[in-house]
Amino acid sequence: QVQLVESGGGSVQAGGSLRLSCTGSGSTYSTNCMAWFRQAPRKEREGIAGIDTRDGSTAYADSVKGRFTIAQDNAKNAVYLQMNSLKPEDTAMYYCAADRGCRYWWRLSDYNFAYWGQGTQVTVSS
C-alpha cells in the first residue's frame, strides 16, 4: 500500500508563492508517476502537474504552465509543487496522487492515479 501526505498549503496574497510537498511511504518504490490535482468549491477536480519519476518528464495543465513547477526527490520519496505568481483562481484544495502503471499519466486525469493524499488547502487573496 502507498500512503501520501501533502504539506505546505496556506494563505497568500495574489502574486505570491507557495511550495507544496508530497511525501510517500509504504510501497512507494513501486510507483512510477506522481501528480498534483486541485479542486475548488463547486468545481471538478483538475489535474495540474505530473511527473514520470522514472525519467523526470513532466506535464502541466495550461492553467498553470509557466507559473508552477513540479519536481521530485526520489531519495526522499517526495514530490514538490513550486507555485509562483499565484492568482485568486488558484484557491483550492490541492491533492497529491501516484500510480504504478502510469500508462497515460500525462493526461492528468484522476482515474489514471490509484493513490491519493488527503489534501492541503491553498487560499490566494486579491
Short mmCIF file of C-alpha atoms in Angstrom, two decimals:
data_model
loop_
_atom_site.label_atom_id
_atom_site.label_comp_id
_atom_site.label_asym_id
_atom_site.label_seq_id
_atom_site.Cartn_x
_atom_site.Cartn_y
_atom_site.Cartn_z
CA GLN A 1 0.00 0.00 0.00
CA VAL A 2 1.06 3.55 -0.65
CA GLN A 3 0.44 6.49 1.67
CA LEU A 4 0.79 10.09 0.51
CA VAL A 5 0.90 13.13 2.78
CA GLU A 6 0.75 16.70 1.49
CA SER A 7 2.03 19.77 3.27
CA GLY A 8 2.86 23.39 2.56
CA GLY A 9 -0.55 24.84 1.91
CA GLY A 10 -1.66 28.12 3.38
CA SER A 11 -2.89 31.61 2.65
CA VAL A 12 -1.03 34.02 0.41
CA GLN A 13 -1.74 37.22 -1.45
CA ALA A 14 -2.04 37.33 -5.21
CA GLY A 15 1.37 37.35 -6.84
CA GLY A 16 2.92 35.38 -4.03
CA SER A 17 4.42 31.91 -3.94
CA LEU A 18 3.95 28.64 -2.11
CA ARG A 19 5.72 25.30 -2.24
CA LEU A 20 3.73 22.16 -1.68
CA SER A 21 5.35 18.90 -0.65
CA CYS A 22 4.09 15.34 -1.00
CA THR A 23 5.87 12.60 0.88
CA GLY A 24 5.20 8.96 0.17
CA SER A 25 5.54 5.94 2.40
CA GLY A 26 4.73 2.28 2.15
CA SER A 27 5.33 0.64 -1.22
CA THR A 28 6.34 3.90 -2.91
CA TYR A 29 9.20 2.19 -4.71
CA SER A 30 6.57 0.66 -6.98
CA THR A 31 5.02 3.96 -8.06
CA ASN A 32 6.29 5.42 -11.29
CA CYS A 33 4.42 8.67 -11.68
CA MET A 34 3.07 11.33 -9.39
CA ALA A 35 0.83 14.30 -9.95
CA TRP A 36 -0.87 17.25 -8.33
CA PHE A 37 -4.58 17.85 -8.63
CA ARG A 38 -6.76 20.57 -7.22
CA GLN A 39 -10.43 21.04 -6.54
CA ALA A 40 -12.13 24.34 -5.89
CA PRO A 41 -15.61 24.54 -4.33
CA ARG A 42 -18.35 23.58 -6.79
CA LYS A 43 -15.78 22.67 -9.44
CA GLU A 44 -14.47 19.40 -10.80
CA ARG A 45 -11.08 18.10 -9.74
CA GLU A 46 -8.39 19.32 -12.12
CA GLY A 47 -5.03 17.73 -12.86
CA ILE A 48 -2.43 20.48 -12.96
CA ALA A 49 1.04 18.90 -12.97
CA GLY A 50 2.55 15.46 -13.25
CA ILE A 51 5.93 13.78 -13.38
CA ASP A 52 7.22 10.42 -14.51
CA THR A 53 9.61 9.51 -11.71
CA ARG A 54 11.50 7.11 -13.96
CA ASP A 55 12.81 9.71 -16.39
CA GLY A 56 11.72 13.05 -14.92
CA SER A 57 9.42 14.03 -17.77
CA THR A 58 6.70 16.46 -16.77
CA ALA A 59 3.29 17.63 -17.90
CA TYR A 60 1.27 20.69 -16.97
CA ALA A 61 -2.23 21.99 -17.42
CA ASP A 62 -2.47 25.18 -19.44
CA SER A 63 -3.90 26.96 -16.41
CA VAL A 64 -0.60 26.69 -14.51
CA LYS A 65 2.02 26.35 -17.25
CA GLY A 66 4.84 28.83 -16.74
CA ARG A 67 3.84 29.53 -13.14
CA PHE A 68 4.01 26.12 -11.41
CA THR A 69 6.88 23.64 -11.42
CA ILE A 70 6.77 20.01 -10.33
CA ALA A 71 9.97 18.35 -9.10
CA GLN A 72 10.93 15.09 -7.49
CA ASP A 73 13.35 13.88 -4.86
CA ASN A 74 13.49 10.12 -5.21
CA ALA A 75 15.81 9.75 -2.23
CA LYS A 76 13.10 11.24 -0.04
CA ASN A 77 10.14 9.69 -1.87
CA ALA A 78 8.90 13.23 -2.33
CA VAL A 79 7.39 15.40 -4.99
CA TYR A 80 7.14 19.17 -4.79
CA LEU A 81 4.99 21.77 -6.47
CA GLN A 82 6.50 25.24 -6.63
CA MET A 83 3.71 27.72 -7.25
CA ASN A 84 4.62 31.25 -8.31
CA SER A 85 2.56 34.24 -9.42
CA LEU A 86 -0.45 32.87 -7.59
CA LYS A 87 -3.90 34.10 -8.52
CA PRO A 88 -7.18 34.07 -6.59
CA GLU A 89 -8.44 31.44 -9.03
CA ASP A 90 -5.70 29.11 -7.78
CA THR A 91 -7.60 28.84 -4.50
CA ALA A 92 -8.45 25.17 -4.00
CA MET A 93 -7.69 22.00 -2.10
CA TYR A 94 -4.54 20.52 -3.58
CA TYR A 95 -4.05 16.76 -3.73
CA CYS A 96 -1.05 14.58 -4.44
CA ALA A 97 -1.58 11.37 -6.41
CA ALA A 98 0.56 8.46 -7.55
CA ASP A 99 0.27 5.38 -9.68
CA ARG A 100 2.24 2.31 -10.71
CA GLY A 101 1.15 1.62 -14.27
CA CYS A 102 1.22 5.26 -15.41
CA ARG A 103 0.14 4.38 -18.92
CA TYR A 104 -1.48 7.76 -19.64
CA TRP A 105 -0.22 9.79 -16.72
CA TRP A 106 0.46 12.88 -18.84
CA ARG A 107 -3.25 13.31 -19.45
CA LEU A 108 -3.54 14.29 -15.78
CA SER A 109 -6.89 12.55 -15.42
CA ASP A 110 -7.74 11.48 -11.90
CA TYR A 111 -8.84 7.97 -12.94
CA ASN A 112 -5.25 7.24 -14.03
CA PHE A 113 -3.99 7.54 -10.45
CA ALA A 114 -4.68 4.92 -7.81
CA TYR A 115 -3.19 6.51 -4.70
CA TRP A 116 -4.22 9.81 -3.16
CA GLY A 117 -3.31 12.04 -0.26
CA GLN A 118 -5.76 13.88 1.98
CA GLY A 119 -5.08 17.29 0.50
CA THR A 120 -3.76 20.65 1.62
CA GLN A 121 -5.66 23.92 1.29
CA VAL A 122 -4.30 26.84 -0.72
CA THR A 123 -6.04 30.20 -0.46
CA VAL A 124 -5.00 33.17 -2.58
CA SER A 125 -6.46 36.56 -1.72
CA SER A 126 -6.67 39.52 -4.06
#
